[in-house]
Structure formats: C-alpha cells, structure tokens
PDB file of N, CA and C in Angstrom:
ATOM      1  N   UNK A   1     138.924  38.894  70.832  1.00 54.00           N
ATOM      2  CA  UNK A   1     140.084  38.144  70.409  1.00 54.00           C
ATOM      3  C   UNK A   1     140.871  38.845  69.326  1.00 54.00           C
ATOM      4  N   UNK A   2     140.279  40.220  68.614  1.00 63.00           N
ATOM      5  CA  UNK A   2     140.958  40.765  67.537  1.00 63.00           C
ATOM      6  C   UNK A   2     142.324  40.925  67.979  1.00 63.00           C
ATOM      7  N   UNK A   3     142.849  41.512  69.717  1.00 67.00           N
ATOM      8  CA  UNK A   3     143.926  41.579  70.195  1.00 67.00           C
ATOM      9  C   UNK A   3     144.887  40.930  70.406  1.00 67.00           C
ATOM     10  N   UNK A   4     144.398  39.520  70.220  1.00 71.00           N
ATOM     11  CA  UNK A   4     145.050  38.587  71.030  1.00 71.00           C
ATOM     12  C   UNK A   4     146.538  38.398  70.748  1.00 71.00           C
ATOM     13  N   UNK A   5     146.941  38.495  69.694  1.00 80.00           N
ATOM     14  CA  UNK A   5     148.588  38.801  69.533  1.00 80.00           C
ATOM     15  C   UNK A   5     148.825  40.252  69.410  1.00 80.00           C
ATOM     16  N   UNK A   6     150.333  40.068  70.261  1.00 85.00           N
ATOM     17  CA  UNK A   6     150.641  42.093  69.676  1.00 85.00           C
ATOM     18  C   UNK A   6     151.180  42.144  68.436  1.00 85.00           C
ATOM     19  N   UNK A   7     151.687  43.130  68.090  1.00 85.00           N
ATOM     20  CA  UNK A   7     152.482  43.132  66.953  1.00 85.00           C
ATOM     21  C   UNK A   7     153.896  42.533  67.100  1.00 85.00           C
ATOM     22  N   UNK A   8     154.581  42.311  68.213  1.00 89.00           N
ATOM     23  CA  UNK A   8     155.452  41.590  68.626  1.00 89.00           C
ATOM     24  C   UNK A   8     155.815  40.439  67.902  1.00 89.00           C
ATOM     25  N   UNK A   9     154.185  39.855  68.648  1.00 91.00           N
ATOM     26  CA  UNK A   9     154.510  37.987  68.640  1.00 91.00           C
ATOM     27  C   UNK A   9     154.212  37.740  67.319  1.00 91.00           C
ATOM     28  N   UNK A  10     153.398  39.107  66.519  1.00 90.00           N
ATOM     29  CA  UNK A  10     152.928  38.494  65.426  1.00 90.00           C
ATOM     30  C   UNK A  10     154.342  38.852  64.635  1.00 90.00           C
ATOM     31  N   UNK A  11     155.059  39.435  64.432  1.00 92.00           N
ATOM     32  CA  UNK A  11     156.178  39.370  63.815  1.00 92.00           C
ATOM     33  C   UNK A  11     157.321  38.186  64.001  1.00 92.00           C
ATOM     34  N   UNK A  12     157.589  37.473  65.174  1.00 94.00           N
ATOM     35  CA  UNK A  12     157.911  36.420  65.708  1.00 94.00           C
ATOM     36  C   UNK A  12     157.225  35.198  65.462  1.00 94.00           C
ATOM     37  N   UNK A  13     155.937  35.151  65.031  1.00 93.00           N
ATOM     38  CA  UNK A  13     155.310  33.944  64.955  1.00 93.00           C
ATOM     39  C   UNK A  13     155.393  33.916  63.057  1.00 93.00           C
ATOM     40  N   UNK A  14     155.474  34.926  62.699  1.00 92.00           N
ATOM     41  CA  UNK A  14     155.583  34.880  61.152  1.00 92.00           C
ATOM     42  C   UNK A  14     156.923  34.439  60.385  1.00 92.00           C
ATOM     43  N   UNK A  15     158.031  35.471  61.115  1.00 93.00           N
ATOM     44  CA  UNK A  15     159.458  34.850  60.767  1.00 93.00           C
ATOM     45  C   UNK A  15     160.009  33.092  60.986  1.00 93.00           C
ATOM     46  N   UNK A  16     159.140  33.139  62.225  1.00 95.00           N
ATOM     47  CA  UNK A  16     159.454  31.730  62.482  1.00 95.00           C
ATOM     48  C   UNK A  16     158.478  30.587  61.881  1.00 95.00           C
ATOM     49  N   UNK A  17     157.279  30.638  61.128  1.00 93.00           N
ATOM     50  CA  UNK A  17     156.920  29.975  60.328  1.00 93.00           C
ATOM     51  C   UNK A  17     157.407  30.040  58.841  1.00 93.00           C
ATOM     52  N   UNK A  18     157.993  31.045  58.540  1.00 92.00           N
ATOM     53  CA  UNK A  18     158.328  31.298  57.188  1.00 92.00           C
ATOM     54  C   UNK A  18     160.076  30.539  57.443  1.00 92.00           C
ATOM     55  N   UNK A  19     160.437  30.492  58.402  1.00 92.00           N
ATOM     56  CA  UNK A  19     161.942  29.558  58.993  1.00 92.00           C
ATOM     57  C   UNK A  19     161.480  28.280  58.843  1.00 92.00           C
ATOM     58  N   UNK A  20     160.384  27.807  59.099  1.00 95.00           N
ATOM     59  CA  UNK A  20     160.313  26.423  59.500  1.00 95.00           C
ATOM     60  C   UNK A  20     160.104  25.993  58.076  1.00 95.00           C
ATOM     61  N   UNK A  21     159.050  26.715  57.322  1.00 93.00           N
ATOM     62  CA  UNK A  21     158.913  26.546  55.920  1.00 93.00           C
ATOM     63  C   UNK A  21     160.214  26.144  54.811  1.00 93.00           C
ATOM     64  N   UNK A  22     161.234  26.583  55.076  1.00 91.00           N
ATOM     65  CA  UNK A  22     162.199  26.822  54.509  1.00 91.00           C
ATOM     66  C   UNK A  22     163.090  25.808  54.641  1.00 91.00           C
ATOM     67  N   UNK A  23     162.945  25.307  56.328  1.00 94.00           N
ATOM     68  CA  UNK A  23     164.339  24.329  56.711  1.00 94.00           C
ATOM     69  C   UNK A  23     163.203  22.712  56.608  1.00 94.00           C
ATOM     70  N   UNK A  24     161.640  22.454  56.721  1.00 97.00           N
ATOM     71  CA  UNK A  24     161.635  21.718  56.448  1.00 97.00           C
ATOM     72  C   UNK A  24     160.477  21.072  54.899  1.00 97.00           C
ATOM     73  N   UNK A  25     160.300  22.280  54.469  1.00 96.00           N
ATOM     74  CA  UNK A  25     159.299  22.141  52.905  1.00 96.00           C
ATOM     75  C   UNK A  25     160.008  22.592  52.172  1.00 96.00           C
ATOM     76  N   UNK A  26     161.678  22.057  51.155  1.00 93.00           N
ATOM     77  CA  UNK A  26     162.108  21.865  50.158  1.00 93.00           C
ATOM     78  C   UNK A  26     161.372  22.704  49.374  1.00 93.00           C
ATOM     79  N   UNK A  27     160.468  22.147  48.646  1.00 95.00           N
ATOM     80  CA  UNK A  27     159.860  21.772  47.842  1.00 95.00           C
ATOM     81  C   UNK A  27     158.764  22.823  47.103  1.00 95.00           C
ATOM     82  N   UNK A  28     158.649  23.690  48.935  1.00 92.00           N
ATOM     83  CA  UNK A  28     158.206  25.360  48.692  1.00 92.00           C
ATOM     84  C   UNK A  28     158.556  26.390  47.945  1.00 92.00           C
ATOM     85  N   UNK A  29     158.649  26.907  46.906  1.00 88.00           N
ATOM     86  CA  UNK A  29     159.522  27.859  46.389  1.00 88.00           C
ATOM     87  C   UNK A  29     158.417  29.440  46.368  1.00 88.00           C
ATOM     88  N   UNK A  30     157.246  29.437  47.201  1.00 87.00           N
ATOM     89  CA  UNK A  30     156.993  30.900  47.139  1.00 87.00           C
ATOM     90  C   UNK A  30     156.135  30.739  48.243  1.00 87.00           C
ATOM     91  N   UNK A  31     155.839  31.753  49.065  1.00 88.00           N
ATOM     92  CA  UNK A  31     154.471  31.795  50.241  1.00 88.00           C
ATOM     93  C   UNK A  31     154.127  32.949  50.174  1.00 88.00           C
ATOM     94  N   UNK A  32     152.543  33.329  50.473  1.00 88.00           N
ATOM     95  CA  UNK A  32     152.187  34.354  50.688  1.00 88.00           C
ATOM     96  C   UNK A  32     151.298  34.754  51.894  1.00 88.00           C
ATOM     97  N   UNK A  33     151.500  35.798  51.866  1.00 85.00           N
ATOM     98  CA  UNK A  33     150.932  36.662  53.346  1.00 85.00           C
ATOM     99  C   UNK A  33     149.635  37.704  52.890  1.00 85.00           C
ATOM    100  N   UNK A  34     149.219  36.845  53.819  1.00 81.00           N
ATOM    101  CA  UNK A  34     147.383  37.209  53.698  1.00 81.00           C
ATOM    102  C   UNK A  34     147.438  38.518  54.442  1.00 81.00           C
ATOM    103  N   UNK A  35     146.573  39.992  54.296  1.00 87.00           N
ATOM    104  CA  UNK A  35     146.790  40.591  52.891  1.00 87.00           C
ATOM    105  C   UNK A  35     147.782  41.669  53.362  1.00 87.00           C
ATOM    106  N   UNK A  36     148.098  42.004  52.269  1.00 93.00           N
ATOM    107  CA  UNK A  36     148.860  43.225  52.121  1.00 93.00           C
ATOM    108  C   UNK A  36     148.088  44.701  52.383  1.00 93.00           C
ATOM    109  N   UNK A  37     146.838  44.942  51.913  1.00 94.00           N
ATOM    110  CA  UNK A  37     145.876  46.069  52.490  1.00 94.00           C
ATOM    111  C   UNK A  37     144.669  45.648  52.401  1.00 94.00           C
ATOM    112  N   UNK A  38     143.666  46.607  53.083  1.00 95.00           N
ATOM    113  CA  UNK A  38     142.642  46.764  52.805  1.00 95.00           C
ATOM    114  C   UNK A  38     142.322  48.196  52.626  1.00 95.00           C
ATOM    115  N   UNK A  39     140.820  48.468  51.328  1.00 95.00           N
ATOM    116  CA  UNK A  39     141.261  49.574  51.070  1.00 95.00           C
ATOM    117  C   UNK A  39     140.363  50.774  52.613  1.00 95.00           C
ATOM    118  N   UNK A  40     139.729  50.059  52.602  1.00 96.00           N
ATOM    119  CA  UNK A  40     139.072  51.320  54.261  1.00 96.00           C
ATOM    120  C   UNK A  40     138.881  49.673  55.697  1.00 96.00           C
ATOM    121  N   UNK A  41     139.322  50.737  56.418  1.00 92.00           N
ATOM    122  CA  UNK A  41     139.162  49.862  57.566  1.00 92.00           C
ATOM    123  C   UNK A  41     138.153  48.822  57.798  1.00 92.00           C
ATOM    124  N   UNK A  42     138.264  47.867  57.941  1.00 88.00           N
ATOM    125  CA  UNK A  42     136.928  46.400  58.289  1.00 88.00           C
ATOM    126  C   UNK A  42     136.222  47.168  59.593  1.00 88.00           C
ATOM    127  N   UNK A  43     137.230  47.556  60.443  1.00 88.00           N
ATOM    128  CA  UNK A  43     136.648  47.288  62.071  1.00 88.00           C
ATOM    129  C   UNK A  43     136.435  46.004  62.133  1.00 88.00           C
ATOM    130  N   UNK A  44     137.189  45.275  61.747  1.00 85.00           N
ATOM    131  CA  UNK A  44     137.200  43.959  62.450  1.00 85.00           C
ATOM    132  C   UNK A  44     138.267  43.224  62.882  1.00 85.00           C
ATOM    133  N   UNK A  45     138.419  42.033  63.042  1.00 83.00           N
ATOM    134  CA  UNK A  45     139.895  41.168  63.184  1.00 83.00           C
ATOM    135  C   UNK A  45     140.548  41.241  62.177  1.00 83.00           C
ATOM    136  N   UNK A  46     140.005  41.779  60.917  1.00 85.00           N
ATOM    137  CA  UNK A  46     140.703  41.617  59.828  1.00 85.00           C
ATOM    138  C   UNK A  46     141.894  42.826  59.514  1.00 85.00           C
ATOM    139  N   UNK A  47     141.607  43.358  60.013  1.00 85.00           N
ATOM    140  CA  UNK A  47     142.447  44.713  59.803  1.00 85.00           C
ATOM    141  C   UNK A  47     143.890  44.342  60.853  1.00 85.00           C
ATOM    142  N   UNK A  48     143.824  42.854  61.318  1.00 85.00           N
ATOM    143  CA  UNK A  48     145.272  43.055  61.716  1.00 85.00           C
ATOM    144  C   UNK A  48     145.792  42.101  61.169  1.00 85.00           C
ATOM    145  N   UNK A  49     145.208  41.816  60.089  1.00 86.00           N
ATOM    146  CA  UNK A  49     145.976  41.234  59.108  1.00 86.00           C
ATOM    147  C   UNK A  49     146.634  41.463  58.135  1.00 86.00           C
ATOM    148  N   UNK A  50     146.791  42.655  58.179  1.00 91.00           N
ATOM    149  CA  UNK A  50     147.518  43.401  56.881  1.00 91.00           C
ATOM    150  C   UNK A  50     148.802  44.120  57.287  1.00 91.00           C
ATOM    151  N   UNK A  51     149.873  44.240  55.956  1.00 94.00           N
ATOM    152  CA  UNK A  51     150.899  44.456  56.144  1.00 94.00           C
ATOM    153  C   UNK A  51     150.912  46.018  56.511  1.00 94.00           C
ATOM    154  N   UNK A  52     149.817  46.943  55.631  1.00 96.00           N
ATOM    155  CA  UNK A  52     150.141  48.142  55.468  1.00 96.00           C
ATOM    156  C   UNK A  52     148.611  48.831  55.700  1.00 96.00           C
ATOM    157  N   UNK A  53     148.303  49.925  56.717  1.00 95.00           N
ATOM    158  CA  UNK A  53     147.391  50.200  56.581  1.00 95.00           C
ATOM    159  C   UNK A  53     146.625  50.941  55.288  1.00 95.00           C
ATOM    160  N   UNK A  54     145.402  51.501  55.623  1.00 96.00           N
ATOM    161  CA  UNK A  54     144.534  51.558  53.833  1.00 96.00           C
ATOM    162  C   UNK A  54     145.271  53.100  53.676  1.00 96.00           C
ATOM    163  N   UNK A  55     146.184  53.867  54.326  1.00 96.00           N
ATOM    164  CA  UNK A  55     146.983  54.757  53.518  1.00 96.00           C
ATOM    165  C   UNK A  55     148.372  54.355  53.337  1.00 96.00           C
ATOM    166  N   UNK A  56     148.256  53.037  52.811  1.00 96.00           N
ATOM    167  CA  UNK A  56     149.830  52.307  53.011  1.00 96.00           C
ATOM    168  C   UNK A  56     150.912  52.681  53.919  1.00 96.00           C
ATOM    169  N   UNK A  57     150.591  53.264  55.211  1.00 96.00           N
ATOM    170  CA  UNK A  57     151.783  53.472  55.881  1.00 96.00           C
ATOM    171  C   UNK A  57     152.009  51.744  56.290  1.00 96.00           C
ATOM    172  N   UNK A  58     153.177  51.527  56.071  1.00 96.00           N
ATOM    173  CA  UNK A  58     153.796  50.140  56.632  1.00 96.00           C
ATOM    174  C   UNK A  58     153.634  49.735  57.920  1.00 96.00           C
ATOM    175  N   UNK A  59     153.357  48.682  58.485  1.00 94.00           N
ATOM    176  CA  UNK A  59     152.883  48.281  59.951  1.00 94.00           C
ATOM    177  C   UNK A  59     154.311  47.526  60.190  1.00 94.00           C
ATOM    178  N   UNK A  60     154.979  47.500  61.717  1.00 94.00           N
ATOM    179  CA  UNK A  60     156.521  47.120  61.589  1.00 94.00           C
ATOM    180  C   UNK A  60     156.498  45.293  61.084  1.00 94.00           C
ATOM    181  N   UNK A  61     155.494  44.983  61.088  1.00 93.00           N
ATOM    182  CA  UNK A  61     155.802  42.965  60.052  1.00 93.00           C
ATOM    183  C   UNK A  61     156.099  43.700  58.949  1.00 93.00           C
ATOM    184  N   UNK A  62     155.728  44.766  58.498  1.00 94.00           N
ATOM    185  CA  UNK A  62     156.112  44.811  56.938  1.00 94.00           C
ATOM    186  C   UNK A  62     157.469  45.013  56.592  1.00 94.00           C
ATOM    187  N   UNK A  63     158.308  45.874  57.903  1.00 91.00           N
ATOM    188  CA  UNK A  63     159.672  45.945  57.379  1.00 91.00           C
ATOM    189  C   UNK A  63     160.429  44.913  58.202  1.00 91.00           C
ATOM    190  N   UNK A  64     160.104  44.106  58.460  1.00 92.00           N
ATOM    191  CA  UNK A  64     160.477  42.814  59.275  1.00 92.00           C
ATOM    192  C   UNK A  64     160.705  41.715  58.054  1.00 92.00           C
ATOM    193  N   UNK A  65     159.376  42.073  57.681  1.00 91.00           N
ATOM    194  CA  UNK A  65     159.560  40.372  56.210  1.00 91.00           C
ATOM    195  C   UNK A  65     160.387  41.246  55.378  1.00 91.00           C
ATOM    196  N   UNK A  66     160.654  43.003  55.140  1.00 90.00           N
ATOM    197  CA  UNK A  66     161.548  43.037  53.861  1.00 90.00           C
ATOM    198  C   UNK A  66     163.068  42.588  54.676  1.00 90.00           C
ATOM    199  N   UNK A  67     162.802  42.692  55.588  1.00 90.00           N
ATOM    200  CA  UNK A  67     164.495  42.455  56.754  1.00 90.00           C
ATOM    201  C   UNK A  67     164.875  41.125  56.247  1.00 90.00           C
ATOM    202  N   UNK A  68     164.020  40.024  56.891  1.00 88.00           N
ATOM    203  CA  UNK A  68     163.827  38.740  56.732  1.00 88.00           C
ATOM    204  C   UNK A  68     164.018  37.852  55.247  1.00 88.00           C
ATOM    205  N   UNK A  69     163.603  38.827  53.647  1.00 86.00           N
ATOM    206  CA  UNK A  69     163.924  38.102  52.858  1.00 86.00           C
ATOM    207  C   UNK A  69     164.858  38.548  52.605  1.00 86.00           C
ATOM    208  N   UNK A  70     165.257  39.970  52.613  1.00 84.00           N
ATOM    209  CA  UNK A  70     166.458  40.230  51.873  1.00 84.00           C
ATOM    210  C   UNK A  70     165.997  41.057  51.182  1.00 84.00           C
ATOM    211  N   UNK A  71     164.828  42.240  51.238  1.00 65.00           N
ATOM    212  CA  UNK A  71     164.448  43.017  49.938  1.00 65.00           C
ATOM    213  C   UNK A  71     164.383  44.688  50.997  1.00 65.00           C
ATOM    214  N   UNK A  72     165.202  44.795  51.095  1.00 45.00           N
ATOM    215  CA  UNK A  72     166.009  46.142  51.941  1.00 45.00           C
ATOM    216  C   UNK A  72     165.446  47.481  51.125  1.00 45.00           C
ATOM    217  N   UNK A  73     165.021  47.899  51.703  1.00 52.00           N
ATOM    218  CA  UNK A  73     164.889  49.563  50.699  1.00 52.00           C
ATOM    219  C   UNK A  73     165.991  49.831  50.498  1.00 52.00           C
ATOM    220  N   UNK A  74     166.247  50.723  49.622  1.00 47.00           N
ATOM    221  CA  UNK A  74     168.025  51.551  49.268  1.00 47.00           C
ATOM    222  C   UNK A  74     167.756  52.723  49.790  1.00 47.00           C
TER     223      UNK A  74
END
C-alpha cells in the first residue's frame, strides 16, 4: 500500500484539503504538513511522506504548496 497514491493525486488531494480548510475552517490560521524530511531513508511508507528527500532535493508537492501559498522562489 506504500504506492497507493502517485505523486499526482497526492499533490491534488493536498491542495484540495488545504482549499477546503480555508473556505470552510475560518478559524484555522496555520496547518502543517507531516514531514518535511527524513534524515536517511525509512524504507517504508513513510518516506512518501515527505516534502524533500534526505538530500533535500524537493519532491514536485513541495513546489506545488510553494505555488499554492504564494511563497515563489525569486
């Protein structure tokens, strides 16, 4: 099941919860995304949970959520 979303849907299923967050939890003013790295690979499900792999190259959700909030590289 580690596969079970691609990187696709998982970028699509994230924007659009962080949308829904927004248009119907007011009240939200910060969320966070479980994790940003790990420092050596799990080999597990967990490793597709991260934004950036453990030599921080960026995985494409990562430049999706900077798309998505508004925090653009220059």
């Amino acid at each position: 099941w580690t596969r079970a979303v691609r990187s696709g849907q998982r970028i699509q299923y994230t924007r659009d919860a962080l949308q829904y967050a927004e248009e119907n939890w007011p009240y939200v003013k910060m969320m966070g995304i479980w994790a940003f790295r790990f420092p050596a690979p799990t080999k597990s499900y967990m490793d597709y949970y991260t934004l950036v792999t453990p030599e921080f190259v960026p995985k494409p959700i990562y430049q999706e959520l900077q798309d998505y909030t508004g925090n653009l590289r220059q």
